[in-house]
XYZ file of C-alpha atoms in Angstrom:
437
model
C 72.253 25.609 34.310
C 73.040 25.687 30.598
C 70.910 27.679 28.241
C 69.923 25.748 25.092
C 69.977 27.901 22.040
C 66.977 27.127 19.799
C 67.737 26.185 16.218
C 66.799 28.569 13.503
C 63.969 27.340 11.225
C 66.329 27.092 8.323
C 68.817 24.956 10.293
C 65.975 22.617 11.428
C 64.751 22.053 7.875
C 68.235 21.286 6.655
C 68.740 18.799 9.471
C 65.419 17.055 8.715
C 66.351 16.791 5.026
C 69.726 15.369 5.954
C 68.160 12.781 8.289
C 65.677 11.692 5.594
C 68.508 11.263 3.103
C 70.449 9.238 5.670
C 67.406 7.004 6.361
C 66.894 6.493 2.643
C 70.491 5.396 2.072
C 70.424 3.317 5.237
C 67.297 1.478 4.094
C 68.801 0.810 0.676
C 72.061 -0.490 2.181
C 70.165 -2.752 4.625
C 68.160 -4.248 1.782
C 71.374 -4.859 -0.180
C 72.997 -6.546 2.796
C 69.947 -8.773 3.458
C 69.326 -9.508 -0.221
C 65.758 -8.215 0.099
C 64.730 -11.435 1.855
C 63.872 -10.036 5.297
C 61.314 -7.478 6.415
C 62.940 -6.216 9.625
C 66.418 -5.934 11.098
C 67.421 -5.472 14.736
C 70.474 -4.068 16.488
C 72.312 -5.537 19.440
C 69.846 -4.188 22.020
C 66.819 -5.548 20.157
C 65.587 -2.383 18.467
C 63.928 -3.233 15.145
C 63.703 -1.374 11.856
C 61.029 -2.137 9.228
C 62.524 -2.083 5.775
C 60.923 0.059 3.082
C 59.671 -2.768 0.863
C 57.944 -4.282 3.934
C 56.416 -0.922 4.762
C 55.138 -0.644 1.180
C 53.728 -4.170 1.320
C 51.952 -3.461 4.599
C 50.420 -0.336 3.128
C 49.309 -2.304 0.065
C 47.898 -5.096 2.221
C 45.983 -2.616 4.361
C 44.679 -0.875 1.259
C 43.626 -4.223 -0.234
C 41.926 -5.207 3.015
C 39.979 -1.963 3.154
C 39.094 -2.313 -0.523
C 37.830 -5.884 0.051
C 35.674 -4.705 2.948
C 34.185 -1.875 0.877
C 33.559 -4.197 -2.096
C 31.781 -6.685 0.165
C 29.255 -4.064 1.221
C 25.987 -3.955 -0.789
C 25.835 -0.168 -0.548
C 27.495 2.026 -3.197
C 30.405 3.937 -1.602
C 32.693 6.712 -2.854
C 35.439 8.737 -1.167
C 35.538 12.439 -2.093
C 38.324 14.918 -1.440
C 37.794 18.402 -0.012
C 36.822 19.721 -3.448
C 34.283 16.976 -4.142
C 36.435 14.968 -6.550
C 35.923 11.192 -6.424
C 39.088 9.546 -5.085
C 37.943 5.925 -5.007
C 34.756 3.858 -5.238
C 33.717 0.319 -4.371
C 32.480 -2.374 -6.753
C 28.793 -1.715 -6.023
C 29.235 1.929 -7.105
C 30.857 0.850 -10.352
C 28.210 -1.797 -11.082
C 25.416 0.715 -10.587
C 27.131 3.118 -12.939
C 27.534 0.485 -15.647
C 23.918 -0.696 -15.346
C 22.189 2.688 -15.108
C 24.272 5.318 -16.884
C 21.870 5.491 -19.828
C 18.804 5.989 -17.638
C 19.948 9.033 -15.635
C 22.133 11.294 -17.806
C 21.073 14.478 -15.979
C 20.769 13.256 -12.389
C 23.931 14.334 -10.615
C 23.308 12.881 -7.171
C 22.835 9.317 -8.433
C 25.850 7.082 -7.883
C 27.981 5.485 -10.575
C 30.280 8.332 -11.678
C 33.940 7.452 -12.348
C 36.998 8.123 -10.212
C 38.380 11.588 -10.941
C 34.955 13.104 -11.652
C 33.986 16.051 -9.470
C 30.814 14.816 -7.798
C 29.786 18.280 -6.608
C 30.140 19.717 -10.106
C 27.976 16.947 -11.544
C 25.310 17.596 -8.892
C 25.387 21.309 -9.655
C 24.841 20.640 -13.369
C 21.858 18.301 -12.848
C 18.739 19.203 -14.808
C 15.158 18.013 -15.084
C 12.967 16.417 -12.428
C 15.959 15.405 -10.291
C 17.645 18.811 -10.163
C 16.123 19.740 -6.791
C 17.354 16.549 -5.112
C 20.804 16.924 -6.713
C 20.987 20.446 -5.305
C 20.070 19.146 -1.836
C 22.767 16.467 -2.125
C 25.428 19.012 -3.114
C 24.452 21.348 -0.276
C 24.602 18.477 2.229
C 28.059 17.358 1.057
C 29.398 20.918 1.267
C 27.952 21.306 4.775
C 29.852 18.208 5.966
C 33.059 19.266 4.177
C 32.859 22.722 5.783
C 32.231 21.265 9.237
C 28.776 22.841 9.444
C 27.114 19.416 9.734
C 28.342 16.162 11.276
C 26.417 14.024 8.795
C 23.870 14.431 6.019
C 21.139 12.065 4.782
C 18.745 12.205 1.844
C 16.109 9.705 0.710
C 15.336 9.850 -3.002
C 13.530 7.807 -5.681
C 15.612 6.224 -8.423
C 13.144 4.232 -10.505
C 14.318 2.134 -13.415
C 12.209 1.042 -16.392
C 11.854 -2.387 -14.760
C 11.078 -1.467 -11.148
C 10.519 1.266 -8.608
C 13.523 1.903 -6.347
C 14.455 4.207 -3.496
C 17.890 4.982 -2.050
C 19.228 6.578 1.118
C 22.274 8.801 0.573
C 24.442 9.440 3.659
C 27.503 11.693 3.886
C 30.071 11.426 6.705
C 33.531 12.973 7.145
C 36.624 10.883 6.422
C 38.003 9.626 9.741
C 41.708 9.867 10.502
C 42.597 12.058 7.518
C 44.489 15.320 7.893
C 42.951 16.613 4.674
C 39.225 17.101 4.521
C 37.105 14.638 2.639
C 33.844 12.721 2.938
C 32.423 9.263 2.451
C 29.284 9.200 0.289
C 27.155 6.067 0.587
C 23.965 5.140 -1.300
C 21.975 2.257 0.253
C 19.033 0.611 -1.510
C 15.976 1.032 0.761
C 13.394 -0.109 -1.798
C 12.268 -3.121 0.237
C 11.869 -0.985 3.346
C 9.889 1.576 1.355
C 7.640 -1.113 -0.113
C 7.094 -2.668 3.309
C 6.264 0.741 4.733
C 3.871 1.416 1.860
C 2.155 -1.918 2.470
C 1.855 -1.100 6.172
C 0.371 2.297 5.339
C -2.067 0.650 2.935
C -3.018 -1.942 5.551
C -3.395 0.792 8.167
C -5.669 2.715 5.798
C -7.847 -0.396 5.474
C -8.025 -0.737 9.271
C -8.821 2.939 9.661
C -11.604 2.738 7.063
C -13.147 -0.382 8.616
C -16.665 0.001 9.990
C -15.709 -2.479 12.705
C -13.981 -1.288 15.851
C -10.413 -2.659 15.863
C -8.188 -2.665 18.936
C -4.652 -3.939 19.620
C -3.598 -3.984 23.275
C -0.584 -5.280 25.211
C -1.028 -8.757 26.665
C 0.723 -7.787 29.909
C -0.335 -4.223 30.675
C -3.584 -4.352 28.633
C -2.852 -0.808 27.444
C -3.805 -0.014 23.860
C -1.154 0.137 21.135
C -3.642 0.872 18.341
C -7.324 1.759 18.072
C -8.842 2.488 14.659
C -10.838 5.562 13.752
C -14.209 3.788 13.906
C -13.621 2.760 17.510
C -12.266 6.169 18.553
C -15.205 7.926 16.953
C -17.770 5.643 18.575
C -16.169 5.877 22.023
C -15.377 9.593 21.788
C -11.672 9.366 22.725
C -8.487 10.498 20.952
C -5.625 8.052 20.263
C -3.519 9.689 22.980
C -6.358 9.160 25.459
C -6.810 5.557 24.337
C -3.110 4.782 24.923
C -3.642 5.557 28.608
C -6.571 3.141 28.906
C -7.274 -0.592 28.981
C -10.426 -2.499 27.917
C -11.568 -2.429 31.546
C -11.925 1.363 31.392
C -14.988 1.117 29.133
C -16.321 -2.414 29.777
C -18.461 -1.797 32.878
C -19.734 -5.376 33.008
C -16.242 -6.757 33.739
C -14.131 -6.698 36.871
C -10.369 -7.020 36.461
C -10.460 -10.597 37.774
C -13.322 -11.572 35.457
C -11.584 -10.123 32.396
C -8.289 -11.887 33.138
C -10.194 -15.149 33.596
C -11.856 -14.601 30.215
C -8.592 -14.035 28.314
C -6.467 -16.638 30.130
C -7.327 -19.474 27.664
C -6.027 -17.254 24.846
C -2.790 -16.509 26.700
C -2.231 -20.233 27.258
C -3.089 -21.037 23.611
C -5.969 -23.256 24.727
C -8.391 -21.370 22.484
C -7.682 -19.631 19.146
C -10.465 -17.084 19.561
C -13.138 -15.944 22.022
C -16.440 -14.414 20.952
C -18.651 -12.735 23.525
C -21.167 -9.933 23.933
C -20.925 -7.071 26.392
C -21.456 -3.296 26.478
C -19.063 -0.382 25.901
C -19.257 2.887 27.794
C -18.519 6.031 25.786
C -16.633 9.074 27.029
C -19.992 10.831 27.562
C -21.246 7.971 29.753
C -23.693 6.439 27.267
C -23.473 2.703 26.580
C -23.944 0.514 23.520
C -23.967 -3.280 22.995
C -21.025 -4.945 21.224
C -19.961 -8.363 19.992
C -16.251 -8.972 20.609
C -14.012 -11.297 18.554
C -10.782 -11.562 20.557
C -7.495 -13.241 19.525
C -3.999 -13.512 21.014
C -1.154 -12.681 18.612
C 2.614 -12.772 19.129
C 4.618 -10.283 17.057
C 8.351 -9.584 17.361
C 8.447 -11.551 20.595
C 5.668 -9.465 22.130
C 2.205 -10.763 22.952
C -0.761 -8.600 22.013
C -4.504 -9.040 21.839
C -6.382 -8.235 18.651
C -10.049 -7.360 19.137
C -12.469 -6.897 16.231
C -15.674 -5.498 17.664
C -19.082 -5.002 16.090
C -21.487 -2.383 17.372
C -24.648 -4.499 17.544
C -27.028 -1.698 18.507
C -29.099 -2.139 15.333
C -29.026 -5.931 15.626
C -30.193 -5.751 19.241
C -32.900 -3.306 18.248
C -34.055 -5.651 15.474
C -33.927 -8.614 17.857
C -36.021 -6.694 20.365
C -38.557 -5.878 17.650
C -38.694 -9.527 16.616
C -39.058 -10.621 20.225
C -41.871 -8.123 20.697
C -43.593 -9.315 17.525
C -43.122 -12.929 18.569
C -44.625 -12.192 21.969
C -47.604 -10.458 20.381
C -48.082 -13.284 17.884
C -47.851 -15.860 20.662
C -50.516 -13.972 22.618
C -52.788 -13.778 19.585
C -52.015 -17.415 18.757
C -52.986 -18.628 22.226
C -55.919 -16.261 22.851
C -57.555 -16.643 19.434
C -61.003 -18.300 19.368
C -60.127 -19.809 15.982
C -58.203 -23.045 15.837
C -54.702 -22.173 14.578
C -52.125 -24.812 13.804
C -48.743 -24.966 12.068
C -47.641 -27.819 9.808
C -44.691 -28.827 7.655
C -43.923 -31.841 5.481
C -43.985 -34.096 8.564
C -47.384 -32.928 9.825
C -48.601 -30.592 12.572
C -45.826 -29.258 14.845
C -47.707 -26.617 16.887
C -51.253 -25.574 17.721
C -53.131 -23.272 20.053
C -55.566 -24.144 22.840
C -58.585 -23.501 20.602
C -57.330 -26.307 18.324
C -57.199 -28.751 21.229
C -60.735 -27.812 22.243
C -62.074 -28.082 18.675
C -60.572 -31.536 18.074
C -61.189 -32.809 21.611
C -57.512 -33.371 22.464
C -56.352 -33.224 26.070
C -52.721 -32.307 25.323
C -50.643 -31.037 22.417
C -49.091 -34.483 22.266
C -52.443 -35.844 21.063
C -52.289 -33.489 18.059
C -48.622 -32.842 17.189
C -46.933 -34.901 14.419
C -50.298 -35.991 12.973
C -51.179 -35.554 9.276
C -54.360 -33.528 8.537
C -55.935 -36.726 7.117
C -55.638 -38.332 10.572
C -58.222 -35.817 11.856
C -60.501 -36.506 8.903
C -62.806 -39.343 7.786
C -61.350 -41.727 5.162
C -63.205 -39.878 2.383
C -64.551 -36.389 1.983
C -68.200 -35.543 1.128
C -67.514 -35.772 -2.611
C -65.977 -39.224 -2.225
C -62.340 -38.148 -2.610
C -59.711 -39.852 -0.463
C -58.932 -37.501 2.450
C -55.164 -38.113 2.394
C -54.809 -37.475 -1.328
C -57.121 -34.460 -1.302
C -55.344 -32.951 1.752
C -51.997 -33.245 -0.003
C -53.462 -31.508 -3.074
C -54.746 -28.581 -0.950
C -51.335 -28.300 0.770
C -49.515 -28.247 -2.608
C -51.892 -25.525 -3.899
C -51.282 -23.391 -0.789
C -47.488 -23.706 -1.157
C -47.689 -22.841 -4.865
C -50.092 -19.865 -4.550
C -49.259 -18.670 -1.038
C -52.706 -19.501 0.366
C -55.705 -21.777 -0.182
C -59.248 -21.539 1.190
C -61.475 -24.635 1.026
C -64.229 -26.566 2.832
C -63.317 -29.708 4.731
C -64.889 -32.383 6.853
C -62.902 -33.069 10.046
C -63.112 -35.820 12.663
C -62.532 -35.186 16.378
C -60.345 -37.287 18.665
C -63.478 -39.146 19.861
C -64.531 -39.971 16.277
C -67.341 -37.422 15.813
C -67.233 -35.440 12.547
C -67.853 -31.751 11.816
C -67.773 -29.505 8.737
C -65.211 -26.643 8.617
C -63.717 -23.939 6.463
C -59.920 -24.124 6.285
C -57.497 -21.324 5.297
C -53.941 -22.439 4.562
C -51.272 -19.687 4.377
C -47.528 -20.044 3.764
C -45.065 -18.341 6.116
C -41.302 -18.338 6.812
C -40.156 -19.757 10.122
C -36.443 -20.213 10.948
C -35.622 -19.956 7.248
C -38.079 -22.656 6.195
C -41.483 -22.465 4.511
C -44.325 -23.752 6.718
C -48.112 -23.586 6.568
C -50.440 -21.911 9.010
C -53.914 -23.435 9.085
C -56.867 -21.538 10.512
C -60.013 -23.711 10.937
């Protein structure tokens, strides 16, 4: 076995230099022989050799292709060497620099600086309100260059006199380069920021709403969002609500009954459902609610939106009104005085004492009649009963009440003197008269 004597370093370098010189002369001679009209040549066994001008053209084409790709991107992009010097930039970077140079003379981290400028040095020299962000940018770039960080990102405001703008700066190492360097990219995120701000504003409105607002998944029924008013009234945190469904605090509904209720919304047969039920709080107490429920599809996902009113006070007021109505009805029916109600069409209600006084067997004998129909044609002073009755009614409506003497006629034709008190009152939003005889 032969022992191969390693070449001395000096001998190896000389051989490499000699080979390079040979390749150079060979390439030149091949181009002369081919007249510069071919890109590759091949030997008898098919091995090919790419001529130098073709190699240069390929490199130029690749560089142009990469440049076209970078220029097509809306983000501003710059390549920095290991010292932070700008090696190349895309068109968006240049355009930003031309349009905004006068607005940000002291803000180093903003994009737009020329090729050859040391980006890190400019960041370090930044002054004014933007100095802190420029310092963060410089520190992030150095961390990526030193291998201490894989990437770096920084969101920062960059408002112009005409509009408010925000950018996201990202720093990544240059791929495939033996020498260290980084790619610095500034992307305009103004629209995203504005959308986020609008969402925050909208969320603030929902949170401040006195109504209870719920959004829950159409399939699982689990809550995605519950506003503060609802959480406070129920006594649950948002984390606790996310583990629940409407069935967990709607004791009046079974699962089958609730699915039957919401099915028309799922199938788009109804735009909205309004119903009343009760909610059960975390402490076990219950309160009445009115539910306005809608089905909404967002980003391909179906959700239910529920706007719920706590109707405790309304129910309490309704109960009071019902109690008052019951008491009034009892007084109305049990009173020994004849009490009747009339509007512009005539009498529309009366109590039993009225029927007895006027000799009527049923309410049908009395209802819809004008007061003059239970009166003689003329009153004691000779005035026409119809005209005089209308005058007394007009006076009562104008003044709120009217007390006067009147001569009535029973159903059987007999007459009797009476004292009549007319009083205005509101009933179902309309002004009516109560007559006590």
